Amino acid sequence: MKKMELLSVLCLVALTACGTPDDNRDTSLKEALKSKFWIGTALNVGHIFQRDPRADLLIKHQFSAIVAENCMKSMYLQPHPGEFFFDEADRFVEYGEKNNMWITGHTLIWHSQAPAWFFVDETGADVSREVLIERMRSHIHTVVGRYKGRIKGWDVVNEAIMEDGSWRKSKFYEIIGEDFIPLAFRFAHEADPEAELYYNDYNEWHAGKRATVTRLVRDMKAAGLRVDGVGMQGHIGMDYPSIEEYQAAIDDYAAAGVKVMVTELDMSALPRPQQGMDGANITDTVAFRAAMNPYTAGLPQDVSDRWNKRMGEVFKLFLDNSDKISRVTLWGVTDGGSWLNNFPMPGRTDYALPFDRNYEAKPVVNDIIKMAKTK
Ligand code: XIL
């Protein structure tokens, strides 16, 4: 047997042994959606280092875009002043390039998952406005500069505005004031003039947040800064937001003159631990209660049907707006790896993504593919 033949037989054997990662091998989300928008997924470190062959096959088969779930956040990239750690981020970018994927950097300036040292001096007191601006500049220049021309778009600022439209009282806001946002965009543009730059947040359909974020985008554009898009995270629920609210928000951001992106889509199938607990601020958590974890043995058919129906409606909305939406990215690859198993309550079994714990496509995947072909 010739070397090449032997190789293909071996590949086939390996694939069969692993099982098929989904039931859409002939077609895929990426194929079906290619003229609509990028379809992305968030990679954890295991995915980046290809430790899970089934996940690896699924990612390459289904997705045209990637973002790093954690390894490009500032606490990982710059754990100590001036000491950068790029091993994982480098591999992430190589992975995307090898597979011809649109690569997004997440995220430069965020109140969460930032190293504690960033905001304080040696005595533990808050640094001055000048020092914090310089730290922002140096972090952004180093990180964006390293991947210049390779990372195509950056979540420059994450989660700076509250649902009521007020400013989050983060250290960036308290020490620098409102202009930390335009400054961050300016620094990112200096480091890579070609890169797209985004403002990213959750619950961006709330009227107050919508108003402030659109104003922010318009103000920055009027000041001559580069702003390419608003990233709507999309950690949605089975009963929120309504399709109408979602549509209105998409319209508002598009009217502000930027692309709209759905950057972190998932939908919990579990009960909400508390009324109103529908945000995605990662420190807003509650203790485990078994009553809030009802589906450990599998999702009942009726809940699963409702989940698939609603996710289909959400994708119909995205397809209806594909002239405004440039990317839809799922926050994770399969249900087993979703952060929602541990947020806002640790230790639950959730069913938040279109691919299940066995790497199988849920019915909605075929529905999306069919819709994309007819629209
Ligand atoms: C989450 C990750 O998925 C978790 O693994 C991590 O422990 C906390 O952060 N909004 C964001 C993402 O912008 O970066 C967050 O990711 C989820 C909420």
Short mmCIF file of N, CA and C in Angstrom, two decimals, residues 40-43 67-70 73 106 155 233 235 263-266 329-334 337-340 353:
data_model
loop_
_atom_site.label_atom_id
_atom_site.label_comp_id
_atom_site.label_asym_id
_atom_site.label_seq_id
_atom_site.Cartn_x
_atom_site.Cartn_y
_atom_site.Cartn_z
N GLY A 40 -19.02 31.49 14.77
CA GLY A 40 -17.84 31.25 15.58
C GLY A 40 -18.11 30.46 16.85
N THR A 41 -17.01 30.10 17.50
CA THR A 41 -17.11 29.44 18.80
C THR A 41 -15.94 29.90 19.68
N ALA A 42 -16.14 29.77 20.99
CA ALA A 42 -15.09 30.16 21.94
C ALA A 42 -14.27 28.93 22.31
N LEU A 43 -12.97 29.06 22.21
CA LEU A 43 -12.09 27.92 22.50
C LEU A 43 -11.49 28.04 23.90
N VAL A 67 -12.78 32.67 19.03
CA VAL A 67 -12.38 33.65 20.03
C VAL A 67 -11.86 32.82 21.20
N ALA A 68 -10.96 33.39 22.00
CA ALA A 68 -10.43 32.63 23.14
C ALA A 68 -11.35 32.87 24.34
N GLU A 69 -11.78 31.78 24.98
CA GLU A 69 -12.73 31.93 26.09
C GLU A 69 -12.08 32.65 27.28
N ASN A 70 -10.82 32.37 27.54
CA ASN A 70 -10.17 32.98 28.71
C ASN A 70 -8.74 33.46 28.49
N LYS A 73 -7.39 37.19 28.33
CA LYS A 73 -7.82 38.21 29.30
C LYS A 73 -6.58 38.70 30.04
N HIS A 106 -10.19 38.71 22.63
CA HIS A 106 -11.12 39.00 23.74
C HIS A 106 -10.35 38.90 25.06
N ASP A 155 -12.29 42.91 20.94
CA ASP A 155 -13.21 43.44 21.94
C ASP A 155 -12.35 44.37 22.79
N GLN A 233 -23.22 40.27 23.59
CA GLN A 233 -22.78 38.95 24.05
C GLN A 233 -23.81 37.86 23.74
N HIS A 235 -25.93 36.18 26.10
CA HIS A 235 -26.20 35.14 27.10
C HIS A 235 -27.70 35.25 27.40
N THR A 263 -21.68 37.91 20.11
CA THR A 263 -20.31 37.48 20.40
C THR A 263 -20.19 36.32 21.40
N GLU A 264 -21.26 36.04 22.16
CA GLU A 264 -21.12 35.01 23.21
C GLU A 264 -22.44 34.29 23.39
N LEU A 265 -22.96 33.75 22.29
CA LEU A 265 -24.32 33.20 22.36
C LEU A 265 -24.39 31.89 23.14
N ASP A 266 -25.29 31.84 24.10
CA ASP A 266 -25.71 30.58 24.73
C ASP A 266 -27.06 30.82 25.39
N THR A 329 -21.14 34.24 17.32
CA THR A 329 -20.21 33.32 17.97
C THR A 329 -20.85 32.69 19.20
N LEU A 330 -20.76 31.35 19.25
CA LEU A 330 -21.29 30.62 20.41
C LEU A 330 -20.26 30.63 21.52
N TRP A 331 -20.75 30.72 22.77
CA TRP A 331 -19.79 30.78 23.89
C TRP A 331 -19.49 29.37 24.39
N GLY A 332 -18.71 28.66 23.57
CA GLY A 332 -18.32 27.30 23.91
C GLY A 332 -18.61 26.38 22.74
N VAL A 333 -18.12 25.14 22.84
CA VAL A 333 -18.26 24.20 21.73
C VAL A 333 -19.42 23.23 21.98
N THR A 334 -19.41 22.59 23.15
CA THR A 334 -20.50 21.65 23.48
C THR A 334 -21.04 21.95 24.89
N GLY A 337 -18.87 21.73 28.07
CA GLY A 337 -17.82 22.72 28.35
C GLY A 337 -18.37 24.12 28.61
N SER A 338 -19.68 24.27 28.62
CA SER A 338 -20.24 25.62 28.76
C SER A 338 -20.02 26.19 30.15
N TRP A 339 -19.66 27.47 30.20
CA TRP A 339 -19.44 28.13 31.49
C TRP A 339 -20.73 28.16 32.32
N LEU A 340 -21.89 28.01 31.63
CA LEU A 340 -23.16 28.11 32.36
C LEU A 340 -23.39 26.92 33.29
N LEU A 353 -25.93 25.01 24.57
CA LEU A 353 -25.33 25.21 23.24
C LEU A 353 -25.95 24.28 22.19
#
